[in-house]
């Protein structure tokens, strides 16, 4: 039974049992409504709502969004609760989120396990709490907690919820027993059927200032997103009479539901979860136990990767070529954590525990017993092959040998070992201890077991894994090349760095492409190009300025100047006329005459170049699904989640329009750069969905 009802003495117990997270599907809502109707007239003195499985109700059923609404709606359920003749009590375990927490807030009382959390994460879906949460929380907890809960969307512990009068009792024992006992106690004490709706939010001038400040803060923190501002509008409406406040919430909730941003962010919710799944993996594929991890290279990447595993409580052996080198790496990690302690993110004790998980060494023999070894040395194939030859001779049978390479062939690395089935790519993104994306790169001979294990390990260390096949640059960096190419060409053809980056940032990118180049270091691309033939480099206009900047010592932020000059204190970028001098002389050298380029052209060229390459990656089977490509860009490259990723973006634009624009670029720009992906032409013609596309 999805929802069952039974009397325990004088207490009616409604139990929701709808795996995986007791989401408020139509069946769950109907079951609760029927149980509340029964409880209204039976001889129960109080009603408890509790859930089976791992959590209390985790929200509305997101899979039902966009479909025709079916009664009873959640608001009808909550109205039933508001008017119920019996004392109602929500018994919370796991994570009571969104509409689940709003259901609990509509009960007279709330009891929670100490381990439970509550939250209103709707903002992460481009929504707002649409079942009275924006009106009940301010009346129960006041302005500060309301702003915190609803604009961050992060859950809070039961103890914090109790402090904010959002939970009445926190217990440690058997939840059902405790809940029935609490209900009986409340009845015996003739406790009132208190209701959040009867409260009143009074905003002082200081409160109104706080809301204005929060609006400013959200404009920066969630740049471009509409839901946070609408949430603050709802909180302001909590000063009104409750029903008027509810009307305002309803109006703004519908605005959110109809906003393309929410469609995009809901797409990302499911895309992130789908990405963790490996197609056609035999059901009986075993997972290897990963308790000890070796990392080779104590530089920026190796150190960041070591932090990921150590923070997850996994023993790490960090190796570099000398004690000095590995100790320098340990020192850098220590400095990173000192910043986290200073910012209050971690305690000294926590850092001590994490650092105790990291053992430095300069001897490969210490890696003999590792379950997984991740190589993070210089981006050079020969050097990586030497490392893997050594590992092959030292590591125990069955150890997983992974490379953190950004571009090199996993197959060529595996070919120097006697165990190619144990070799794969685990491509982290800098800074590795911060960026969520992890590309798991499958070599031709990588076994199902190590692929499945790497995908599972990624989740253990808090990463978002995406499986990639083998090609130059895998998914993300391969797409980055046409994106960066068009940025360079727009610069040569008439735009300035500020215009290009400004256009992309106004569109929604976290950082414009040229500023990203300065952040990463222009010398990285320069050194990579030195290893390429002129033909491999592509048209000189795509890299001549970057080369000239590096040759002028302008490596980017690390040297204080690149496409911009950087303020030494604030690291703010400043336009530098010297750069345009370099650009104009390069244009003369290549015979390029500059013209006015609109922001729209810049955005279309960069986004369509990105998506067109993504479509090719999809049709080549390098990516399992279009939504995986969206996950790569939103979690690894600062693509705005409220746009849903490159593939969702062109789907939302309309594939016909996207294809027409690409064909226009093919006839007006360098045609070689604008070969339309076959799949885009086919889907534009058939009208089928790109994001739903799944290679057979
Ligand atoms: N609806 C439908 N399916 C859901 C779901 C939901 N709300 N939450 C999770 N799932 C599925 C998920 O797709 C996955 O499916 C499986 O459950 C396990 O999820 C009116 C309008 C609860 C913390 O935003 O944060 O209420 O891949 O892998 O890591 O104001 O799921 O197995 O097929 O994430 O243990 C608000 C979203 C909705 C909560 C558990 N609620 N969920 O994390 O498991 S809007 C949320 C989560 C709303 C009201 C508004 C997490 C979790 P599959 P999982 P997990």
XYZ file of C-alpha atoms and ligand atoms in Angstrom:
751
model
C 0.000 0.000 0.000
C 1.363 3.388 -1.067
C -0.526 5.066 1.793
C -1.962 3.069 4.679
C -3.968 4.134 7.734
C -4.255 2.326 11.040
C -5.173 3.174 14.612
C -2.581 2.781 17.339
C -4.743 3.131 20.434
C -6.349 6.552 20.066
C -3.822 7.744 17.482
C -4.506 7.379 13.762
C -1.274 6.676 11.864
C -0.996 7.546 8.169
C 2.004 5.749 6.653
C 3.343 6.776 3.239
C 5.353 4.040 1.539
C 6.279 5.097 -1.998
C 9.880 4.364 -2.972
C 12.333 5.831 -3.617
C 11.669 9.060 -1.732
C 7.934 9.168 -0.929
C 7.487 11.992 -3.452
C 3.981 13.455 -3.502
C 2.771 11.653 -6.595
C -0.930 11.607 -7.447
C -1.235 8.214 -5.756
C 0.417 9.480 -2.576
C -1.733 12.613 -2.502
C -4.905 10.581 -3.017
C -3.880 8.148 -0.309
C -3.219 10.914 2.204
C -6.501 12.657 1.346
C -8.486 9.453 1.848
C -6.731 8.689 5.136
C -7.376 12.213 6.445
C -11.056 11.854 5.518
C -11.263 8.589 7.444
C -9.420 10.026 10.438
C -11.774 13.020 10.579
C -14.699 10.881 11.687
C -13.217 7.796 13.374
C -12.522 7.650 17.096
C -8.893 8.748 16.791
C -7.904 11.660 19.033
C -4.870 12.622 16.950
C -3.316 11.816 13.557
C 0.348 11.090 12.848
C 1.790 11.286 9.305
C 4.910 9.119 8.972
C 6.822 7.538 6.098
C 8.406 4.179 5.438
C 11.719 3.784 3.620
C 14.671 6.083 3.835
C 12.998 9.439 4.169
C 9.932 11.509 4.956
C 8.273 12.988 1.882
C 11.074 14.530 -0.238
C 8.828 16.879 -2.155
C 6.357 17.121 -4.977
C 6.847 14.481 -7.657
C 9.066 16.334 -10.131
C 8.262 13.779 -12.824
C 4.652 15.025 -12.810
C 5.604 18.642 -13.546
C 4.441 19.836 -16.944
C 1.733 17.168 -17.074
C -1.996 17.964 -16.636
C -2.629 18.439 -12.889
C -4.584 15.686 -11.160
C -6.675 16.274 -8.022
C -6.253 16.246 -5.148
C -3.571 18.879 -5.527
C -1.046 19.316 -2.750
C -2.716 22.566 -1.725
C -6.017 20.726 -1.330
C -4.307 18.235 0.982
C -2.827 21.051 3.036
C -6.213 22.751 3.260
C -7.615 19.451 4.576
C -4.844 19.478 7.189
C -5.509 23.114 8.055
C -9.178 22.341 8.717
C -8.756 18.900 10.221
C -10.746 18.326 13.426
C -8.043 16.145 15.035
C -4.610 17.215 16.293
C -2.108 16.455 13.507
C 1.562 15.548 13.933
C 4.249 14.981 11.262
C 6.953 12.447 12.169
C 10.108 13.243 10.190
C 13.120 11.125 9.316
C 15.597 11.383 6.439
C 15.087 14.583 4.475
C 11.698 16.318 4.560
C 12.059 18.598 1.546
C 9.927 20.959 -0.501
C 6.291 19.925 -0.527
C 7.188 17.249 2.020
C 8.318 19.817 4.561
C 5.357 22.011 3.611
C 3.082 19.088 4.441
C 4.751 18.816 7.847
C 4.400 22.589 8.331
C 0.641 22.263 7.772
C 0.415 19.828 10.672
C -0.139 21.199 14.141
C 3.122 19.750 15.447
C 6.344 18.255 14.091
C 8.588 15.610 15.678
C 11.885 14.657 14.041
C 14.712 12.197 14.487
C 17.970 13.870 15.492
C 19.472 12.628 12.221
C 16.704 14.142 10.108
C 16.991 17.233 7.940
C 14.360 19.602 6.578
C 14.605 21.993 3.669
C 12.967 23.981 0.891
C 15.230 23.284 -2.148
C 12.741 24.533 -4.748
C 15.057 27.409 -5.711
C 17.474 24.799 -7.096
C 14.756 23.831 -9.559
C 14.026 27.438 -10.501
C 10.906 27.267 -8.336
C 9.708 28.484 -4.954
C 7.884 26.612 -2.164
C 4.415 26.569 -3.770
C 2.435 24.875 -1.001
C 2.379 27.539 1.645
C 6.011 27.267 2.654
C 6.733 30.916 1.863
C 3.874 31.943 4.170
C 4.188 29.452 7.023
C 7.966 29.588 7.557
C 8.112 33.394 8.072
C 5.190 33.156 10.523
C 6.890 30.370 12.494
C 10.577 31.287 12.246
C 10.755 34.947 11.220
C 12.664 36.681 8.432
C 16.262 35.473 8.807
C 15.592 31.736 8.816
C 13.075 32.185 5.963
C 15.632 33.925 3.764
C 18.250 31.310 4.632
C 16.065 28.266 3.996
C 14.381 29.415 0.818
C 17.096 31.331 -1.060
C 19.904 28.825 -0.430
C 17.660 25.777 -0.779
C 19.997 23.938 1.587
C 18.575 21.567 4.195
C 19.066 22.201 7.923
C 19.474 19.737 10.765
C 16.494 18.914 12.967
C 18.155 20.675 15.880
C 18.441 23.905 13.869
C 14.828 23.540 12.764
C 13.820 23.190 16.404
C 15.755 26.323 17.306
C 13.796 28.142 14.586
C 10.462 26.765 15.916
C 9.993 24.748 12.738
C 10.149 21.430 14.619
C 8.653 20.916 18.084
C 10.509 17.850 19.335
C 13.747 16.103 18.332
C 14.137 12.453 19.389
C 16.663 9.689 19.062
C 14.647 6.524 19.470
C 12.063 4.695 17.384
C 10.245 7.436 15.515
C 6.801 5.825 15.399
C 6.837 4.987 19.098
C 8.016 8.483 19.968
C 5.466 10.109 17.661
C 2.490 8.167 19.056
C 3.613 8.916 22.606
C 4.014 12.625 21.797
C 0.556 12.724 20.185
C -0.968 11.059 23.251
C 0.822 13.533 25.517
C -0.430 16.523 23.488
C -3.991 15.198 23.611
C -3.728 14.535 27.356
C -2.484 18.077 27.909
C -5.290 19.389 25.683
C -2.591 21.125 23.648
C -4.027 23.580 21.071
C -4.166 22.670 17.376
C -1.648 25.423 16.681
C -1.435 26.581 13.085
C 1.345 28.490 11.358
C -1.291 30.381 9.359
C -2.409 32.180 12.519
C 0.976 33.783 12.977
C 1.863 37.239 11.698
C 5.054 38.530 10.084
C 5.841 42.141 10.966
C 8.714 43.634 8.973
C 10.721 46.415 10.619
C 12.684 48.947 8.573
C 15.789 46.926 9.367
C 14.025 43.832 7.997
C 13.187 45.651 4.798
C 16.825 46.684 4.474
C 17.830 43.068 5.025
C 15.531 41.973 2.202
C 16.957 44.627 -0.129
C 20.478 43.517 0.750
C 19.485 39.898 0.077
C 18.106 40.930 -3.308
C 21.459 42.500 -4.168
C 23.333 39.455 -2.856
C 21.181 37.054 -4.898
C 21.662 39.182 -8.022
C 25.372 38.437 -7.641
C 25.285 34.868 -6.254
C 22.540 33.523 -8.533
C 23.174 35.955 -11.407
C 20.387 35.780 -13.990
C 18.102 33.552 -11.932
C 14.521 34.735 -11.424
C 13.301 32.381 -8.656
C 15.326 33.904 -5.779
C 13.804 37.349 -6.371
C 10.295 35.890 -6.519
C 10.967 34.054 -3.240
C 11.802 37.379 -1.608
C 8.577 38.808 -3.069
C 6.687 35.958 -1.368
C 8.410 36.529 1.948
C 7.415 40.212 1.784
C 3.842 39.053 1.110
C 3.879 37.164 4.411
C 3.002 40.492 6.051
C -0.422 40.220 4.411
C -3.380 38.227 5.637
C -2.505 34.531 5.219
C -4.893 33.800 2.348
C -3.752 36.898 0.456
C -0.174 35.790 1.026
C -1.060 32.357 -0.343
C -2.609 33.968 -3.425
C 0.619 35.920 -4.002
C 2.668 32.767 -3.536
C 0.454 30.929 -6.038
C 0.798 33.686 -8.592
C 4.596 33.724 -8.316
C 4.842 29.912 -8.203
C 2.995 29.684 -11.524
C 5.343 32.322 -12.944
C 8.266 30.131 -11.896
C 6.709 26.951 -13.265
C 6.183 28.651 -16.625
C 9.685 30.162 -16.663
C 12.100 28.411 -19.098
C 14.676 28.623 -16.317
C 12.747 26.108 -14.234
C 12.353 23.759 -17.184
C 16.111 23.926 -17.632
C 16.921 23.382 -13.956
C 14.477 20.471 -13.662
C 16.156 18.993 -16.738
C 19.494 19.321 -14.950
C 18.107 17.584 -11.848
C 17.348 14.434 -13.820
C 20.344 14.806 -16.142
C 22.736 14.711 -13.187
C 21.161 11.495 -11.937
C 20.981 9.877 -15.356
C 24.674 10.600 -15.996
C 25.670 8.258 -13.168
C 24.134 5.330 -15.063
C 26.205 3.271 -17.510
C 24.166 1.902 -20.433
C 24.229 -1.849 -21.146
C 26.246 -2.654 -18.041
C 25.591 -6.327 -17.182
C 23.453 -6.474 -14.028
C 26.013 -8.720 -12.315
C 28.926 -6.302 -12.845
C 30.868 -6.368 -9.589
C 32.258 -3.260 -7.908
C 35.826 -3.329 -6.604
C 36.430 -2.136 -3.069
C 38.456 1.094 -3.061
C 39.896 1.625 0.412
C 43.412 2.733 -0.516
C 44.204 5.241 -3.276
C 47.597 6.208 -4.668
C 48.059 9.539 -6.421
C 51.072 10.279 -8.555
C 51.999 13.914 -8.787
C 51.696 16.263 -5.803
C 51.122 19.339 -7.950
C 47.929 21.393 -8.172
C 45.843 18.609 -9.683
C 47.343 15.709 -7.707
C 47.015 17.636 -4.458
C 43.401 18.552 -5.225
C 42.566 14.942 -6.076
C 44.214 13.765 -2.851
C 41.960 16.190 -0.932
C 38.839 14.709 -2.573
C 39.630 11.200 -1.377
C 41.013 12.172 2.041
C 37.870 14.239 2.730
C 35.788 11.157 1.940
C 37.730 9.224 4.583
C 39.717 7.173 2.068
C 43.410 6.496 2.746
C 45.616 8.312 0.234
C 49.293 7.749 -0.580
C 50.553 10.839 -2.404
C 53.718 10.282 -4.431
C 56.126 12.642 -6.147
C 59.646 12.212 -7.450
C 61.387 13.532 -4.338
C 60.613 14.141 -0.672
C 60.905 17.891 -1.313
C 58.350 17.723 -4.132
C 55.822 15.682 -2.203
C 56.283 17.775 0.944
C 55.685 20.888 -1.135
C 52.427 19.285 -2.224
C 51.459 18.500 1.357
C 52.247 22.094 2.292
C 49.943 23.375 -0.442
C 47.127 21.114 0.756
C 47.699 22.299 4.333
C 47.455 25.928 3.160
C 44.204 25.141 1.310
C 42.679 23.708 4.454
C 43.921 26.611 6.558
C 41.779 28.861 4.337
C 38.774 26.564 4.870
C 39.290 26.748 8.645
C 39.635 30.548 8.480
C 36.350 30.728 6.551
C 34.678 28.471 9.111
C 34.003 25.737 6.564
C 36.061 23.150 8.497
C 37.329 22.871 12.058
C 40.964 22.298 12.970
C 39.977 18.838 14.235
C 38.268 17.966 10.956
C 41.330 19.101 8.996
C 43.514 17.027 11.294
C 41.423 13.979 10.524
C 41.563 14.612 6.787
C 45.316 15.196 6.727
C 45.820 11.976 8.710
C 44.398 10.182 5.655
C 47.230 11.433 3.419
C 50.621 9.662 3.483
C 53.413 11.296 1.461
C 56.030 9.172 -0.297
C 58.624 9.324 -3.043
C 58.814 5.556 -3.496
C 56.658 3.731 -6.016
C 56.915 0.612 -3.861
C 54.483 2.228 -1.441
C 51.815 1.937 -4.146
C 52.032 -1.845 -4.387
C 48.919 -2.395 -2.307
C 46.698 0.378 -3.684
C 43.186 -0.466 -4.928
C 43.225 2.553 -7.246
C 46.122 4.662 -8.520
C 45.490 8.004 -10.248
C 48.307 9.498 -12.289
C 48.359 13.303 -12.383
C 51.731 14.143 -13.883
C 52.701 16.537 -16.705
C 50.387 16.411 -19.753
C 52.819 14.488 -21.948
C 52.089 11.035 -23.355
C 55.622 9.643 -23.052
C 55.911 10.726 -19.416
C 52.523 9.184 -18.632
C 53.503 5.957 -20.370
C 56.656 5.706 -18.263
C 54.539 6.086 -15.115
C 52.135 3.347 -16.217
C 54.997 0.994 -17.117
C 56.304 1.412 -13.577
C 52.852 0.951 -12.042
C 52.307 -2.176 -14.090
C 55.364 -3.711 -12.527
C 54.503 -2.714 -8.960
C 50.738 -2.581 -8.354
C 48.851 -5.629 -7.132
C 46.730 -7.592 -9.623
C 43.296 -6.020 -10.083
C 44.396 -2.518 -9.051
C 42.666 0.154 -11.110
C 45.182 2.347 -12.962
C 43.666 5.726 -13.892
C 45.070 8.734 -15.692
C 43.897 12.273 -14.970
C 44.914 13.244 -18.487
C 42.929 16.016 -20.207
C 43.653 14.907 -23.743
C 45.995 11.922 -24.098
C 44.803 8.598 -25.476
C 43.828 6.141 -22.751
C 44.458 3.353 -25.249
C 48.040 4.462 -25.880
C 48.622 4.690 -22.147
C 47.048 1.263 -21.563
C 49.108 -0.265 -24.385
C 52.338 -0.050 -22.362
C 50.859 -2.161 -19.553
C 50.112 -5.874 -19.295
C 46.674 -5.041 -17.946
C 44.803 -2.685 -20.362
C 41.501 -3.925 -18.893
C 42.474 -2.154 -15.654
C 43.292 1.187 -17.276
C 40.875 4.121 -17.706
C 40.745 7.899 -17.485
C 39.505 9.834 -14.422
C 39.594 13.427 -15.626
C 39.210 15.896 -12.742
C 38.663 19.613 -13.278
C 40.795 22.290 -11.653
C 40.563 23.015 -8.780
C 39.971 19.292 -8.307
C 38.835 19.663 -4.704
C 36.152 22.155 -5.778
C 34.834 21.313 -9.280
C 32.107 18.647 -9.142
C 32.585 17.150 -12.620
C 34.570 13.972 -13.151
C 34.866 12.559 -16.675
C 35.327 8.786 -16.511
C 37.053 7.934 -19.787
C 36.577 4.425 -21.127
C 39.454 2.917 -23.089
C 38.865 0.287 -25.759
C 39.798 -2.432 -23.279
C 38.644 -0.906 -19.966
C 36.598 -3.567 -18.190
C 32.986 -3.059 -17.104
C 34.104 -3.597 -13.510
C 36.562 -0.707 -13.400
C 34.122 1.571 -15.250
C 31.342 0.774 -12.778
C 33.751 1.115 -9.856
C 35.054 4.493 -11.066
C 31.489 5.812 -11.493
C 30.642 4.668 -7.951
C 33.883 6.044 -6.468
C 33.098 9.407 -8.112
C 29.853 9.625 -6.163
C 31.617 8.512 -2.950
C 33.959 11.492 -3.192
C 31.092 13.878 -4.000
C 31.742 14.221 -7.704
C 29.235 14.154 -10.576
C 30.512 11.430 -12.922
C 29.978 11.427 -16.677
C 31.149 8.513 -18.826
C 33.107 9.476 -21.953
C 34.416 7.405 -24.838
C 37.873 8.024 -26.265
C 38.461 11.066 -28.456
C 40.857 14.032 -28.291
C 39.638 16.102 -25.341
C 36.919 13.599 -24.372
C 33.563 15.468 -24.063
C 34.279 18.803 -22.347
C 37.619 19.847 -23.769
C 36.753 18.658 -27.272
C 33.730 20.995 -27.216
C 35.823 23.765 -25.714
C 37.990 23.976 -28.869
C 35.298 25.266 -31.269
C 33.942 27.478 -28.465
C 37.393 29.033 -27.915
C 37.968 29.143 -31.685
C 34.906 31.305 -32.240
C 35.891 33.566 -29.347
C 39.314 34.113 -30.950
C 37.788 34.713 -34.373
C 35.264 37.222 -32.995
C 38.218 39.021 -31.424
C 40.069 39.124 -34.742
C 36.997 40.074 -36.774
C 35.992 43.112 -34.745
C 35.145 42.516 -31.094
C 37.201 43.301 -27.988
C 37.903 40.974 -25.050
C 35.490 42.962 -22.871
C 32.731 42.711 -25.453
C 33.152 38.959 -25.940
C 33.372 38.098 -22.251
C 30.677 40.637 -21.369
C 28.280 39.217 -23.941
C 28.779 35.661 -22.689
C 28.511 36.656 -19.025
C 25.360 38.694 -19.655
C 23.981 35.616 -21.418
C 24.704 33.561 -18.301
C 28.201 32.046 -18.450
C 29.972 32.222 -15.107
C 33.045 33.647 -16.855
C 33.725 34.745 -20.434
C 36.041 32.576 -22.589
C 38.988 34.974 -22.705
C 38.881 35.600 -18.965
C 38.810 31.799 -18.519
C 41.941 31.588 -20.667
C 43.641 34.145 -18.435
C 42.572 32.199 -15.347
C 43.858 28.842 -16.629
C 47.043 30.383 -18.070
C 47.571 31.177 -21.771
C 50.894 29.323 -21.662
C 49.083 25.974 -21.333
C 47.520 26.304 -24.784
C 50.781 27.749 -26.105
C 52.773 24.698 -24.960
C 50.094 22.334 -26.301
C 50.252 24.070 -29.702
C 54.030 23.691 -29.773
C 53.473 19.915 -29.963
C 51.137 20.262 -32.987
C 51.810 20.596 -36.725
C 50.562 23.752 -38.487
C 47.737 21.694 -39.941
C 46.738 20.383 -36.507
C 46.826 23.911 -35.101
C 44.070 25.068 -37.499
C 43.717 28.570 -38.929
C 46.315 31.031 -37.517
C 43.588 33.580 -36.721
C 42.388 31.229 -33.977
C 45.606 31.341 -31.991
C 47.848 34.167 -33.245
C 46.756 36.622 -30.535
C 47.118 34.041 -27.749
C 50.631 33.237 -29.007
C 51.561 36.929 -29.221
C 50.310 37.521 -25.682
C 52.384 34.633 -24.297
C 55.426 35.758 -26.273
C 54.956 39.197 -24.700
C 55.022 37.551 -21.281
C 51.282 38.003 -20.817
C 50.354 34.547 -19.497
C 47.113 35.598 -17.859
C 46.314 36.111 -14.182
C 49.478 34.294 -13.125
C 51.612 37.000 -14.756
C 49.284 39.895 -13.934
C 48.239 40.336 -17.555
C 46.850 38.352 -20.461
C 43.793 39.422 -22.445
C 43.331 41.890 -19.566
C 45.506 43.517 -16.942
C 44.733 42.302 -13.378
C 44.657 44.476 -10.282
C 47.324 42.895 -8.008
C 45.113 43.292 -4.928
C 41.574 42.623 -6.116
C 42.495 40.508 -9.168
C 39.816 42.549 -10.974
C 40.295 42.446 -14.737
C 40.978 45.778 -16.462
C 40.789 46.411 -20.216
C 44.266 46.977 -21.631
C 44.700 48.956 -24.894
C 47.972 47.084 -25.429
C 45.945 43.983 -26.212
C 44.020 45.682 -29.020
C 47.349 46.863 -30.440
C 48.424 43.225 -30.598
C 45.065 42.239 -32.115
C 45.152 44.972 -34.768
C 48.702 44.136 -35.805
C 47.739 40.446 -36.054
C 44.753 41.425 -38.225
C 47.026 43.381 -40.536
C 49.459 40.481 -40.717
C 46.677 38.083 -41.702
C 44.840 40.588 -43.897
C 41.703 40.541 -41.785
C 39.591 43.702 -41.903
C 37.635 44.305 -38.728
C 33.881 44.998 -38.588
C 31.233 45.671 -35.962
C 30.106 42.393 -34.382
C 26.909 42.290 -32.315
C 26.633 40.619 -28.916
C 23.966 38.340 -30.421
C 26.381 37.124 -33.088
C 29.037 36.447 -30.435
C 26.604 34.455 -28.270
C 25.160 32.502 -31.219
C 28.566 31.631 -32.640
C 29.997 30.437 -29.330
C 26.918 28.552 -28.109
C 26.136 26.953 -31.474
C 29.775 25.957 -32.016
C 29.656 24.293 -28.600
C 26.337 22.508 -29.186
C 27.194 21.447 -32.741
C 30.347 19.731 -31.476
C 28.323 18.192 -28.657
C 25.929 16.776 -31.229
C 28.849 15.200 -33.102
C 30.138 13.702 -29.841
C 26.673 12.265 -29.280
C 26.321 10.767 -32.753
C 29.831 9.256 -32.478
C 28.775 7.558 -29.255
C 31.449 9.308 -27.189
C 28.678 10.530 -24.857
C 25.914 8.126 -23.819
C 23.153 10.740 -23.955
C 22.633 14.396 -24.790
C 21.860 15.235 -21.166
C 25.314 13.920 -20.167
C 26.822 16.683 -22.303
C 24.694 19.209 -20.426
C 25.989 17.816 -17.125
C 29.594 18.152 -18.325
C 29.130 21.833 -19.183
C 27.098 22.837 -16.149
C 29.320 21.037 -13.634
C 32.691 21.528 -15.283
C 32.678 24.689 -17.365
C 30.462 27.250 -15.628
C 27.564 26.873 -18.051
C 24.459 28.320 -16.340
C 22.159 25.644 -14.866
C 19.216 27.943 -15.590
C 19.972 27.380 -19.279
C 20.174 23.611 -18.759
C 23.395 22.969 -20.694
C 24.316 23.378 -24.399
C 22.013 20.657 -25.716
C 18.985 21.784 -23.727
C 19.752 25.351 -24.848
C 19.519 24.623 -28.577
C 16.477 22.416 -27.989
C 14.818 25.353 -26.200
C 15.945 27.672 -29.036
C 14.261 25.271 -31.502
C 16.435 22.869 -33.510
C 15.171 24.239 -36.816
C 16.293 27.733 -35.838
C 19.603 26.466 -34.498
C 20.279 24.536 -37.717
C 19.357 27.520 -39.874
C 21.750 29.734 -37.896
C 24.572 27.179 -38.197
C 23.979 26.957 -41.949
C 24.056 30.758 -42.104
C 27.431 30.756 -40.355
C 28.635 28.085 -42.744
C 27.865 30.369 -45.691
C 29.136 33.600 -44.132
C 32.129 32.443 -42.063
C 34.798 29.764 -42.566
C 32.686 26.844 -43.843
C 35.175 24.329 -42.478
C 34.294 25.441 -38.983
C 30.558 25.005 -39.437
C 29.979 21.450 -40.689
C 26.495 20.746 -39.312
C 26.206 17.627 -37.128
C 24.086 15.094 -39.018
C 21.974 14.374 -35.960
C 20.958 18.048 -35.736
C 19.836 18.112 -39.353
C 17.895 14.866 -38.861
C 16.179 15.887 -35.622
C 15.389 19.377 -36.946
C 13.711 17.704 -39.905
C 11.900 15.011 -37.903
C 10.931 17.266 -34.999
C 12.174 14.636 -32.530
C 13.844 15.647 -29.272
C 17.613 16.083 -29.054
C 17.749 15.858 -25.271
C 15.723 12.677 -25.370
C 18.012 11.222 -28.062
C 19.538 7.896 -27.164
C 21.911 6.127 -29.515
C 20.708 2.550 -30.156
N 10.348 13.727 -7.475
C 10.542 12.655 -8.261
N 11.628 11.835 -8.184
C 12.543 12.152 -7.259
C 12.413 13.270 -6.411
C 11.247 14.068 -6.538
N 11.018 15.116 -5.761
N 13.513 13.303 -5.605
C 14.275 12.265 -5.943
N 13.714 11.570 -6.936
C 14.235 10.350 -7.566
C 15.529 10.605 -8.297
O 15.278 11.073 -9.608
C 16.163 9.240 -8.268
O 15.504 8.473 -9.264
C 15.731 8.671 -6.921
O 14.579 9.436 -6.537
C 16.784 8.804 -5.857
O 17.161 10.179 -5.838
C 5.186 22.188 -4.069
C 6.971 22.318 -6.008
C 15.669 13.365 -1.681
C 17.942 14.282 -1.123
O 13.831 19.159 -4.834
O 17.160 16.290 -3.307
O 8.205 20.074 -3.707
O 17.523 7.968 -10.675
O 19.539 9.769 -6.528
O 21.096 11.019 -3.499
O 6.774 23.495 -3.008
O 16.700 13.015 -4.391
O 16.720 6.328 -8.959
O 15.348 6.751 -11.019
O 18.807 12.017 -5.613
O 19.651 9.734 -1.781
C 11.292 19.634 -4.002
C 14.799 16.510 -4.783
C 10.487 19.257 -5.204
C 14.092 17.154 -3.606
C 17.688 11.986 -2.039
N 12.101 18.516 -3.571
N 15.442 15.276 -4.387
O 18.985 12.019 -2.576
O 18.890 9.987 -4.093
S 9.537 20.643 -5.791
C 13.333 18.368 -4.071
C 16.630 15.294 -3.710
C 8.382 20.863 -4.579
C 6.608 22.250 -3.584
C 7.599 22.131 -4.689
C 17.270 13.951 -3.502
C 17.120 13.407 -2.060
P 16.328 7.301 -10.029
P 18.694 10.544 -5.587
P 19.752 10.655 -2.953
